[in-house]
mmCIF file of C-alpha atoms in Angstrom:
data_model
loop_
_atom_site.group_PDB
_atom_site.id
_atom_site.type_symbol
_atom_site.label_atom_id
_atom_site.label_comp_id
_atom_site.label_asym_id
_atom_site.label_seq_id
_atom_site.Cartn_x
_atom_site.Cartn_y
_atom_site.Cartn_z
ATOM 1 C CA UNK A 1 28.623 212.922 152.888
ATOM 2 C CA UNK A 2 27.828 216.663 153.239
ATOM 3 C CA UNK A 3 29.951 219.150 155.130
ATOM 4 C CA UNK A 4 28.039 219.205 158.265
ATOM 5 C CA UNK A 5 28.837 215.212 158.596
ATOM 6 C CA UNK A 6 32.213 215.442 157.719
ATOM 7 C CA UNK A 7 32.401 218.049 160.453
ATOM 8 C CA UNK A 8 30.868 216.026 163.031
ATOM 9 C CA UNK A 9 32.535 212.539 162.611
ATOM 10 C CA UNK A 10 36.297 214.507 162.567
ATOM 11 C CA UNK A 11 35.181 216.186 166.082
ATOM 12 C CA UNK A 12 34.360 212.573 167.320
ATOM 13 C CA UNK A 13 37.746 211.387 166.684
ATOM 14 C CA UNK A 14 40.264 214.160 167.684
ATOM 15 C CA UNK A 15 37.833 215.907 170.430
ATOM 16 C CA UNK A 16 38.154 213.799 174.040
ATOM 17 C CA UNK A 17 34.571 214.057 174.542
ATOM 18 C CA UNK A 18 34.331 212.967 178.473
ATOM 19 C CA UNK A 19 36.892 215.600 179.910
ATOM 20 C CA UNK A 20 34.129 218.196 178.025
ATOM 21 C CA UNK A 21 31.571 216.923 179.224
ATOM 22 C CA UNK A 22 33.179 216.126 182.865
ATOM 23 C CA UNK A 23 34.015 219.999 182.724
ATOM 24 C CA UNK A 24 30.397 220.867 181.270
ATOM 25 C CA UNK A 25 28.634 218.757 184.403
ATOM 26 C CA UNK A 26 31.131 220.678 186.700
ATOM 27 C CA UNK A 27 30.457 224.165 185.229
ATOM 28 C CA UNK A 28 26.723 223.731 185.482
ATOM 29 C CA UNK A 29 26.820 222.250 189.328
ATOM 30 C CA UNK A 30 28.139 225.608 190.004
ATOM 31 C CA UNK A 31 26.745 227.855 188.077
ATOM 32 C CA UNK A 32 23.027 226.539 188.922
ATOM 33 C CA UNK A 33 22.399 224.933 184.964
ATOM 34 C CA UNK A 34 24.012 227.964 182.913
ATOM 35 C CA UNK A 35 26.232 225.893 181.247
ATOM 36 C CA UNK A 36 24.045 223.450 180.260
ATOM 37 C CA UNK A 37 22.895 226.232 176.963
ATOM 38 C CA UNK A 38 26.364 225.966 176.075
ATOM 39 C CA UNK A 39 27.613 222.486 175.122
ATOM 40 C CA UNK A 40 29.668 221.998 173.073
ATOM 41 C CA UNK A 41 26.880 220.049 170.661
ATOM 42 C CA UNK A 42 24.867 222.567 171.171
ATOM 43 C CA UNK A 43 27.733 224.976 170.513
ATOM 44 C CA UNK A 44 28.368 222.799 167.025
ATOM 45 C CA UNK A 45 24.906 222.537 165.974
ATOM 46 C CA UNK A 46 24.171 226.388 166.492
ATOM 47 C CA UNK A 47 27.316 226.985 164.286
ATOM 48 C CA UNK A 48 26.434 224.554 161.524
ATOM 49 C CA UNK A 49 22.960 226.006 161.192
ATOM 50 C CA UNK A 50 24.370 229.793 161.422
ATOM 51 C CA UNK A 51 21.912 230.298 164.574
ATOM 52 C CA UNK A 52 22.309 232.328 168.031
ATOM 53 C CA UNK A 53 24.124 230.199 170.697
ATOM 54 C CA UNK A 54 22.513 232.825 173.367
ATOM 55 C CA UNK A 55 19.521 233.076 174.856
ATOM 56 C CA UNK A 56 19.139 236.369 176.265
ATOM 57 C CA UNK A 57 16.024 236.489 178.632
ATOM 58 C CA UNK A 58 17.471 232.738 180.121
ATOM 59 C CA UNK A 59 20.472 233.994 180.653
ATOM 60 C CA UNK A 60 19.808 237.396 182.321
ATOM 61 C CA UNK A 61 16.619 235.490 184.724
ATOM 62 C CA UNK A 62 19.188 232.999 185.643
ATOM 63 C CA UNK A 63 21.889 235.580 186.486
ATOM 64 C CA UNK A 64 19.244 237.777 188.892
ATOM 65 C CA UNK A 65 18.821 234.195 190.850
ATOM 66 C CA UNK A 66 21.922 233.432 191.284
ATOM 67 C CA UNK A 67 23.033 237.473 192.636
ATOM 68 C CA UNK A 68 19.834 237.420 194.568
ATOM 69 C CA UNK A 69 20.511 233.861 196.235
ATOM 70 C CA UNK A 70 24.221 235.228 196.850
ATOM 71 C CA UNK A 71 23.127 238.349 198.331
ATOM 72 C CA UNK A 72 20.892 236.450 200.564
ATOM 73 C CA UNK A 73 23.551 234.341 201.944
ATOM 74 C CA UNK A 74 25.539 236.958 202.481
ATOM 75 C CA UNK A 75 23.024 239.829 204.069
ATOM 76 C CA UNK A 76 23.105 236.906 207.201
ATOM 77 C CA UNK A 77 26.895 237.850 208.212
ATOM 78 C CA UNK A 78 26.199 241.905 207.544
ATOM 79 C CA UNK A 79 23.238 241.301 210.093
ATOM 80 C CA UNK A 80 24.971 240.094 212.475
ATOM 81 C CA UNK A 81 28.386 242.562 212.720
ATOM 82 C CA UNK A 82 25.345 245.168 212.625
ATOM 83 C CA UNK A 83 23.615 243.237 215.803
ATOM 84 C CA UNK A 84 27.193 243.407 217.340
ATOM 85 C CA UNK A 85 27.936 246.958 216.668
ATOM 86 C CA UNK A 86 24.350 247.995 218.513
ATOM 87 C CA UNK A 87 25.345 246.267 221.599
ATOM 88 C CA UNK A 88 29.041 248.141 221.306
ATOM 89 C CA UNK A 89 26.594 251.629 221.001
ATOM 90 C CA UNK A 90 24.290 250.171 223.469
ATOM 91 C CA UNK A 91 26.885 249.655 226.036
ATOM 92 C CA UNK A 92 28.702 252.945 225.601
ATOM 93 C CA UNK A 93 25.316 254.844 226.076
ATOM 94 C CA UNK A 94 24.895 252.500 229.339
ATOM 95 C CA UNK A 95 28.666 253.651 230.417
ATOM 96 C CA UNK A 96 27.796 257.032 229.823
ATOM 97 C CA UNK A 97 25.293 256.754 232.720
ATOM 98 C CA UNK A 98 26.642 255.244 235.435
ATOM 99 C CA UNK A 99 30.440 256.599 234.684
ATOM 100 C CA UNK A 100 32.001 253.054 234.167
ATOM 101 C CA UNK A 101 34.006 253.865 231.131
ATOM 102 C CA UNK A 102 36.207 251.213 231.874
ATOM 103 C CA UNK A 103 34.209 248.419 231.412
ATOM 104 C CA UNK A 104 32.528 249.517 228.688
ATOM 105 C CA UNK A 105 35.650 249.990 227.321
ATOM 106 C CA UNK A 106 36.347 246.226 227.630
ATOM 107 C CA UNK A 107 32.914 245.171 226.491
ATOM 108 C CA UNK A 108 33.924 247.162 223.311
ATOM 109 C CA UNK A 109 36.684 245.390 222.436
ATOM 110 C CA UNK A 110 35.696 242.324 223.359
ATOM 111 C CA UNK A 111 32.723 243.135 220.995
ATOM 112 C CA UNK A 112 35.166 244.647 218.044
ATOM 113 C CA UNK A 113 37.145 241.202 218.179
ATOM 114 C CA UNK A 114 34.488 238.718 217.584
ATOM 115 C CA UNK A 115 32.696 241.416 214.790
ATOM 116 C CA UNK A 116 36.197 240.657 213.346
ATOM 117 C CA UNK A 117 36.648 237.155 214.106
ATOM 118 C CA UNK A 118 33.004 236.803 211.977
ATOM 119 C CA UNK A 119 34.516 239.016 209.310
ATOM 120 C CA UNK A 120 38.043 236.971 209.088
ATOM 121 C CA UNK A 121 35.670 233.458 209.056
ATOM 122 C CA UNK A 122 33.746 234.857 206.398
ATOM 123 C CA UNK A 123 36.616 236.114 203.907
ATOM 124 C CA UNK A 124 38.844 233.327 204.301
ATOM 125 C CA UNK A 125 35.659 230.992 203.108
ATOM 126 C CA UNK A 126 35.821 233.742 199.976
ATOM 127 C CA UNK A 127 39.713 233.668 200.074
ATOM 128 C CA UNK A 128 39.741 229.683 199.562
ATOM 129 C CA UNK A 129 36.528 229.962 196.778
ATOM 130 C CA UNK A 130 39.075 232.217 194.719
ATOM 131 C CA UNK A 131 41.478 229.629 194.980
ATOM 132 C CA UNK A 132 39.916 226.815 194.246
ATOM 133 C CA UNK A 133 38.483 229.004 190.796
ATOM 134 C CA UNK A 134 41.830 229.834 190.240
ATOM 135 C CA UNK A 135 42.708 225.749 190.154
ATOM 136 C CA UNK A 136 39.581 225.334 188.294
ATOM 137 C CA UNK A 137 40.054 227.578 185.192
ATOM 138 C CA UNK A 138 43.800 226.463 185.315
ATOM 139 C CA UNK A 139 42.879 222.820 185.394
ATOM 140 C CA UNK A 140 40.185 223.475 182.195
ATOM 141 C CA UNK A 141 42.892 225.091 180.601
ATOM 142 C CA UNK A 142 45.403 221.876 180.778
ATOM 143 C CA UNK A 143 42.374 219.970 179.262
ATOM 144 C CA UNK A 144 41.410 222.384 176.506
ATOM 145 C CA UNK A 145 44.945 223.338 174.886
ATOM 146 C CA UNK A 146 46.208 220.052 173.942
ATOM 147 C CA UNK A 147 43.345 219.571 172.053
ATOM 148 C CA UNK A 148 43.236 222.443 170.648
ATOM 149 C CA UNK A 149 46.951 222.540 169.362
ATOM 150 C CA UNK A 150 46.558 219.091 168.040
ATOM 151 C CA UNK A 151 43.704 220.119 166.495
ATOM 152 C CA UNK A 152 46.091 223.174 165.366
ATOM 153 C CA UNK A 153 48.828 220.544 164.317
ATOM 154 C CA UNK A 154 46.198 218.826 161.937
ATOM 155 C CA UNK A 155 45.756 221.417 159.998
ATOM 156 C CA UNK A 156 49.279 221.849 159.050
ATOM 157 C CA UNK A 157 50.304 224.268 161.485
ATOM 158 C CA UNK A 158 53.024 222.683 162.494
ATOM 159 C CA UNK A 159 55.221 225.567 163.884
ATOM 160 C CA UNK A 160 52.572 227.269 165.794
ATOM 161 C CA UNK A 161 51.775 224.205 167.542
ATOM 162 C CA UNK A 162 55.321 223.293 168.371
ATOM 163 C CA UNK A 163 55.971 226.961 169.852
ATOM 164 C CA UNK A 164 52.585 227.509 171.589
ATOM 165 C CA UNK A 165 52.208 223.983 173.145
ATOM 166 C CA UNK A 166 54.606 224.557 176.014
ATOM 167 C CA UNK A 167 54.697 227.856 175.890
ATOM 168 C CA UNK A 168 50.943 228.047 176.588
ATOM 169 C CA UNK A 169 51.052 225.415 178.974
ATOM 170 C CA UNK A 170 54.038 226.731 180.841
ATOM 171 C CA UNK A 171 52.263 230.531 181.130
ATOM 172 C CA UNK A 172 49.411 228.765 182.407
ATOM 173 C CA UNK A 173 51.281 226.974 185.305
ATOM 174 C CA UNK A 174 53.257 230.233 186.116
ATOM 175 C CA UNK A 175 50.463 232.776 185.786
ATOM 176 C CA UNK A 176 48.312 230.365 188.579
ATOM 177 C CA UNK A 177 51.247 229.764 191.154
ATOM 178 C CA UNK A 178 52.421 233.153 191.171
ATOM 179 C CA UNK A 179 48.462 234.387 191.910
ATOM 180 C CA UNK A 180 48.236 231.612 194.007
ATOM 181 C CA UNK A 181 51.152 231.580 196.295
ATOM 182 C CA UNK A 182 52.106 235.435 195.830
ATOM 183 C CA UNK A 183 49.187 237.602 194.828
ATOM 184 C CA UNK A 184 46.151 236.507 196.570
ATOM 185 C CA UNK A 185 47.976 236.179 200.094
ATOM 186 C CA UNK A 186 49.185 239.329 199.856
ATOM 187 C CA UNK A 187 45.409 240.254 199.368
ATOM 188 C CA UNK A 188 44.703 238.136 202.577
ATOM 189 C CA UNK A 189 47.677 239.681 204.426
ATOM 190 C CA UNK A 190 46.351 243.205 203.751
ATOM 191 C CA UNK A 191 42.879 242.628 205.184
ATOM 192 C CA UNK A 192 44.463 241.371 207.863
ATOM 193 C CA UNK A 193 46.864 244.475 208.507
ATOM 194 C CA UNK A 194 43.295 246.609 208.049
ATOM 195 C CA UNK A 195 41.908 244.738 210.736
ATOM 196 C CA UNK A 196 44.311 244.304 213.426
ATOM 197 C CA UNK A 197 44.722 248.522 212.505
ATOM 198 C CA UNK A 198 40.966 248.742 213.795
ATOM 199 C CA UNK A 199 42.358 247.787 217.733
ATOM 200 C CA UNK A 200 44.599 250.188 217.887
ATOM 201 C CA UNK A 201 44.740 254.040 219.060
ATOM 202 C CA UNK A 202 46.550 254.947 215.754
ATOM 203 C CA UNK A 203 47.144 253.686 212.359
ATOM 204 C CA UNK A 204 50.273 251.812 212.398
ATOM 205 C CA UNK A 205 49.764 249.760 209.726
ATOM 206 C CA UNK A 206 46.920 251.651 207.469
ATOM 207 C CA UNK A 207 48.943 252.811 204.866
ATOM 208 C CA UNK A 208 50.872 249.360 204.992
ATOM 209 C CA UNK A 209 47.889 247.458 204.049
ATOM 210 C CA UNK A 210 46.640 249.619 201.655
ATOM 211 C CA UNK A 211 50.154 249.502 199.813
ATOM 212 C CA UNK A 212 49.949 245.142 199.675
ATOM 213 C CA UNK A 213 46.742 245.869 198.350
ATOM 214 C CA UNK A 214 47.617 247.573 195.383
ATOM 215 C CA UNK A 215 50.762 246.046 194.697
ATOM 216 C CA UNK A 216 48.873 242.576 194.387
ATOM 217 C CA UNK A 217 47.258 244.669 191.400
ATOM 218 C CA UNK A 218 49.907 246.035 189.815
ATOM 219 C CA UNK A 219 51.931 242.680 189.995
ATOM 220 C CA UNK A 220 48.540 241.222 188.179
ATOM 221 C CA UNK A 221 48.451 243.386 185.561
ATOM 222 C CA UNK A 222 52.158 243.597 184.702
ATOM 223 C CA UNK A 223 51.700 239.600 184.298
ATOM 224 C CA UNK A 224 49.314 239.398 182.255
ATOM 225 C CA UNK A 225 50.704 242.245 179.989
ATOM 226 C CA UNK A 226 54.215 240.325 179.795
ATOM 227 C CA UNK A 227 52.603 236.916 179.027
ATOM 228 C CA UNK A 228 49.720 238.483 176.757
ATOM 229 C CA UNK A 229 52.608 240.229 174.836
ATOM 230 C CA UNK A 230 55.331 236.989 174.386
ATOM 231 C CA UNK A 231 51.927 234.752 173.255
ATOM 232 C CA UNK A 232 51.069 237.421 170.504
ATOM 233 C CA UNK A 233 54.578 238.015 169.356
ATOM 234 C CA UNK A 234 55.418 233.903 169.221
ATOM 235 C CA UNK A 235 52.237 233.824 167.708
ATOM 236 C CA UNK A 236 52.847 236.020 164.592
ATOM 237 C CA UNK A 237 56.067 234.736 164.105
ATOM 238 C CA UNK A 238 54.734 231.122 163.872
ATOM 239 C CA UNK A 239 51.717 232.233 161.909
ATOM 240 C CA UNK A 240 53.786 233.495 158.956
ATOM 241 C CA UNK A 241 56.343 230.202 158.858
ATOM 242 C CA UNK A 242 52.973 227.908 158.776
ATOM 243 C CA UNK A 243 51.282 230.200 155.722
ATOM 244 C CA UNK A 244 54.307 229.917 153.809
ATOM 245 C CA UNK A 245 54.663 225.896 154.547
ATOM 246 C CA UNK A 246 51.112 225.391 153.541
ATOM 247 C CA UNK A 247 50.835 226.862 150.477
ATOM 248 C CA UNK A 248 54.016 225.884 149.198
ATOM 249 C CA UNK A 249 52.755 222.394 149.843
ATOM 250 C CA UNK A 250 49.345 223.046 148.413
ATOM 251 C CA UNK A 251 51.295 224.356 145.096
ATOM 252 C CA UNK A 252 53.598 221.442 144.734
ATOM 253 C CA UNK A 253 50.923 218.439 145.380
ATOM 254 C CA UNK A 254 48.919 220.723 142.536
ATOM 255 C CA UNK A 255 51.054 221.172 140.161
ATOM 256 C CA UNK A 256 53.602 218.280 140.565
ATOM 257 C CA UNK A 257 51.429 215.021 140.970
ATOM 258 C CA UNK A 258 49.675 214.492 137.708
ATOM 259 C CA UNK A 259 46.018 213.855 136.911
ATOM 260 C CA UNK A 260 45.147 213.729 141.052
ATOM 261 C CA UNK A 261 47.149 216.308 142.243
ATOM 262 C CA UNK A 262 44.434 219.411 142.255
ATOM 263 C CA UNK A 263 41.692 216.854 143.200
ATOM 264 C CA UNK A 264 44.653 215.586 146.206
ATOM 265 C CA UNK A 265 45.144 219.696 146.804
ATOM 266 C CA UNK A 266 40.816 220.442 147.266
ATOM 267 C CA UNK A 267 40.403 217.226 149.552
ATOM 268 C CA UNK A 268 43.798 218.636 151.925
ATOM 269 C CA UNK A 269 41.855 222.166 152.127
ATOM 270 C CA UNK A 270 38.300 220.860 152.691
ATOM 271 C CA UNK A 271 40.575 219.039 155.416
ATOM 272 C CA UNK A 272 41.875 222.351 156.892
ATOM 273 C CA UNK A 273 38.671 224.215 156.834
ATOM 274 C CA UNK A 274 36.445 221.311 158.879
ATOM 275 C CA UNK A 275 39.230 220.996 161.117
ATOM 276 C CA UNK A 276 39.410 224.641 161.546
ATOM 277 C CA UNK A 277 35.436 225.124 161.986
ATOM 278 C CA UNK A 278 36.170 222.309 164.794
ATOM 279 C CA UNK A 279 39.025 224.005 166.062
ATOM 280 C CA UNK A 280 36.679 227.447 166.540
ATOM 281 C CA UNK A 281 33.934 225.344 168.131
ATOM 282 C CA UNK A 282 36.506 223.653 170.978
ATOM 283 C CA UNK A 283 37.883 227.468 170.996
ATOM 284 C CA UNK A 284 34.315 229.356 171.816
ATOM 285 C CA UNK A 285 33.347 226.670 174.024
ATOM 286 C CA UNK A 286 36.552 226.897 176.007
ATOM 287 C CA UNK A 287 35.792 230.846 176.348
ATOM 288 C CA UNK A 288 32.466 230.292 177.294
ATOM 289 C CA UNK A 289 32.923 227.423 179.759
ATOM 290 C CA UNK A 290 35.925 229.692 181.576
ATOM 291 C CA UNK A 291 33.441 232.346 181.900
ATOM 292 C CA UNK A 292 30.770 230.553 183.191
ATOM 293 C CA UNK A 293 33.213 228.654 185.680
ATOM 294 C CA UNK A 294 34.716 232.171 187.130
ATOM 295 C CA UNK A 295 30.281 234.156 186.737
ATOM 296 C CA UNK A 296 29.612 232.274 190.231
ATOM 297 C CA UNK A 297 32.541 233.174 192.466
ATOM 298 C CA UNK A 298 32.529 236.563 190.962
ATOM 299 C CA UNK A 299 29.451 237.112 191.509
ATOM 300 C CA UNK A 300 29.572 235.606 195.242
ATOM 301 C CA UNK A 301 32.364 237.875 195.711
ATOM 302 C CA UNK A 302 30.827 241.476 194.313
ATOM 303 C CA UNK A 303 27.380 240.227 196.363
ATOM 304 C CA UNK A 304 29.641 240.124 199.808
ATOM 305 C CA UNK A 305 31.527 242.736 199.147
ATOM 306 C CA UNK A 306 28.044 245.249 198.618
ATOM 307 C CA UNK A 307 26.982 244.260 201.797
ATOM 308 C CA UNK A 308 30.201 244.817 203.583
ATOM 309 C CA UNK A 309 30.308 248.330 202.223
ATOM 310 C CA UNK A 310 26.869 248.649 203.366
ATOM 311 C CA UNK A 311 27.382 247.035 206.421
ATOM 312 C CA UNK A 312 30.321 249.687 207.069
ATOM 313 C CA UNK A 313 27.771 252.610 206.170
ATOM 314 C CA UNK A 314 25.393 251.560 208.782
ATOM 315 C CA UNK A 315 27.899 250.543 211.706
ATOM 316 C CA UNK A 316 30.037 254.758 211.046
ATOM 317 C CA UNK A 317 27.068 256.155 213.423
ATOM 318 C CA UNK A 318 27.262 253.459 216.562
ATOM 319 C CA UNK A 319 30.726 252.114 216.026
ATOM 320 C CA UNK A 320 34.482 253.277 216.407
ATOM 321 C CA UNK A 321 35.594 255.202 212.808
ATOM 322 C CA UNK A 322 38.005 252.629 212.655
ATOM 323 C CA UNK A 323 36.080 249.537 213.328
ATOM 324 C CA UNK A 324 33.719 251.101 209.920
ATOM 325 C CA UNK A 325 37.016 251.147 208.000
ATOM 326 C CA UNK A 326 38.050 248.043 208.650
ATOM 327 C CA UNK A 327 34.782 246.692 207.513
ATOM 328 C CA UNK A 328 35.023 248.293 204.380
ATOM 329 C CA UNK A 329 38.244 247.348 203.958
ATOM 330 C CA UNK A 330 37.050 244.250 203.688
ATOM 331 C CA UNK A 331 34.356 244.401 200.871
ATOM 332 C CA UNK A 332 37.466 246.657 199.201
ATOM 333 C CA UNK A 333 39.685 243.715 199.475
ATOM 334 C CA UNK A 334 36.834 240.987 198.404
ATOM 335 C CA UNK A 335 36.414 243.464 195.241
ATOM 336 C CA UNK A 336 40.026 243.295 194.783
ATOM 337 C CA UNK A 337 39.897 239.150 194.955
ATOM 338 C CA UNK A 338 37.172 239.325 192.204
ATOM 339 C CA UNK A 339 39.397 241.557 189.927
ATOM 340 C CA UNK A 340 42.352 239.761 190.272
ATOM 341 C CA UNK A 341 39.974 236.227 189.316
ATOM 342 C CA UNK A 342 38.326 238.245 186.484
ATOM 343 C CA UNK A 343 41.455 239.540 184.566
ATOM 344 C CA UNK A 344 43.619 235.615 185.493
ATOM 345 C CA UNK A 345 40.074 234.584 183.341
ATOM 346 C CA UNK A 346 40.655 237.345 180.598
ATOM 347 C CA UNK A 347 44.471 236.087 180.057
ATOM 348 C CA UNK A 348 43.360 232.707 180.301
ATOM 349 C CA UNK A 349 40.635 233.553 177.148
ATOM 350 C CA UNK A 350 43.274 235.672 175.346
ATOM 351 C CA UNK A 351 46.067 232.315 175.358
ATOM 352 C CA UNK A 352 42.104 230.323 173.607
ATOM 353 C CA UNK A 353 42.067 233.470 171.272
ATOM 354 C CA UNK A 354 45.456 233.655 170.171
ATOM 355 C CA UNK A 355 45.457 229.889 169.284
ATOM 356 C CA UNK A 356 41.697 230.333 167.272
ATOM 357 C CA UNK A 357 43.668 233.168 165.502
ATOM 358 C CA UNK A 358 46.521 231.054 164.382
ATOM 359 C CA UNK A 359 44.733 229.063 162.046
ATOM 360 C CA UNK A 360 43.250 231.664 160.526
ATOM 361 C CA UNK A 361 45.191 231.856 157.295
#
């Protein structure tokens, strides 16, 4: 049995092959067939054979689709605040004429409220899609670190696995409720203080709003620096008491069990090794897959938020000053959203990294 084999039947037995592949089917429903490149067979077989995993024209044709689809769905809503903010310029020009400022004062805000009653509809649907990603890379994290540390276990890496296991897994639960529950509605709460700013006279709550905004950052990134930091430290220490475990055992079963022992000593490292190819496998498909779960939303999210800022660029000349703000506001919070998703993602890959790393001896 050649290497390859040995490889292969060891990934059958410690690798839960339907949550993968339940996770793989998911991942390509919503990313329109990306994911279906990156399998984790696929991802095995392209290893084994030393051969590209990516296909580069595929990839980039099926990214343009999926922006231009998501543009398209979203150039609908910027139509029609830009159909609503005519009829505000329409009316005003009409008031003009026959001196009723009054009532076109009324039709205005009438008009300014359902522009942002379309606008609120439209970002909480976005709001709830960063969500549910948010549940969705958390949930393929609880599926792909217990296999990986036991995979990490297996290999003799006994104190790394024992430290990361729940420290890993409890990151993970903290990191998503705190984004979940603290960061993202402050995001929410913001573009709603930008909004309700756009009815009044003056801006009450302008500077308010922008404040939440970036403090839902800066609460990210401190986060994910603090969690980053304790995985990497933990990491190193456990790193060094596994090394020194494994080749002290290594050295004793060679030298210390007659005839067998260095034969005993090859077999345990050929051991290590397949497990550890199998280990990097699970590792870069977990990456992969977390990326391709959070391209979608992202992408959904930057596509809206263009077209709000162009939206806002067209409405400035026929529209109150402030109803334009608001509107970019809008696309400014949506791009905030889609950071705050994209670096939750980047921890999340960092926690697959640092475990990949720890059984590198």
């Amino acid at each position: 049995m050649d290497f390859d084999e040995i490889i292969k039947d060891q990934m059958k037995n410690v690798v839960d092959q339907d949550n993968l592949d339940s996770l793989s089917d998911y991942a390509s429903n919503l990313s329109g067939g990306i994911s279906e490149h990156f399998t984790i067979d696929k991802i095995l077989e392209a290893t084994l054979n030393g051969k590209s995993i990516f296909d580069s024209q595929e990839i980039i044709t099926s990214l343009k689709e999926l922006f231009l689809y998501e543009m398209k769905s979203a150039l609908i809503v910027g139509v029609e605040i830009l159909t609503i903010c005519i009829v505000i310029g329409l009316l005003k020009n009409l008031s003009g004429s026959f001196s009723k400022k009054g009532v076109s004062d009324i039709a205005s805000l009438t008009c300014s409220i359902v522009i942002i009653g379309l606008a609120m509809a439209n970002f909480n649907t976005i709001y709830q899609l960063t969500i549910d990603s948010m549940k969705t890379i958390a949930y393929t994290m609880d599926i792909l670190l217990p296999i990986l540390i036991a995979i990490l276990i297996s290999m003799g890496q006994v104190a790394s696995g024992t430290i990361m296991s729940p420290l890993l897994l409890t990151a993970v639960t903290i990191f998503q409720t705190i984004i979940k529950n603290i960061v993202l509605p402050a995001v929410f709460i913001s573009t709603v203080l930008s909004l309700i700013n756009c009815l009044t006279e003056k801006d009450y709550v302008n500077q308010l709003s922008k404040f939440v905004r970036q403090l839902a950052l800066f609460v990210t990134g401190i986060i994910m620096t603090l969690m980053s930091g304790i995985i990497a430290i933990q990491g190193l220490i456990a790193k060094t008491s596994d090394s020194l475990l494994i080749g002290t055992a290594k050295y004793s079963i060679d030298e210390f069990i007659p005839i067998v022992g260095g034969f005993t000593a090859d077999t345990i490292e050929l051991f290590i090794k397949c497990m550890g190819s199998i280990k990097n496998v699970v590792g870069l498909f977990g990456i992969i897959l977390i990326v391709i779960l959070i391209l979608t939303p992202i992408i959904k999210i930057l596509a809206i938020s263009v077209i709000y800022k162009v939206t806002a660029l067209l409405i400035e000349p026929i529209a109150s000053k402030k109803l334009s703000n608001g509107i970019g506001d809008i696309g400014t919070s949506l791009v905030t959203m889609g950071a705050i998703l994209f670096f939750a993602s980047l921890l999340f890959i960092i926690f697959i990294t640092s475990i990949i790393n720890l059984g590198v001896s």
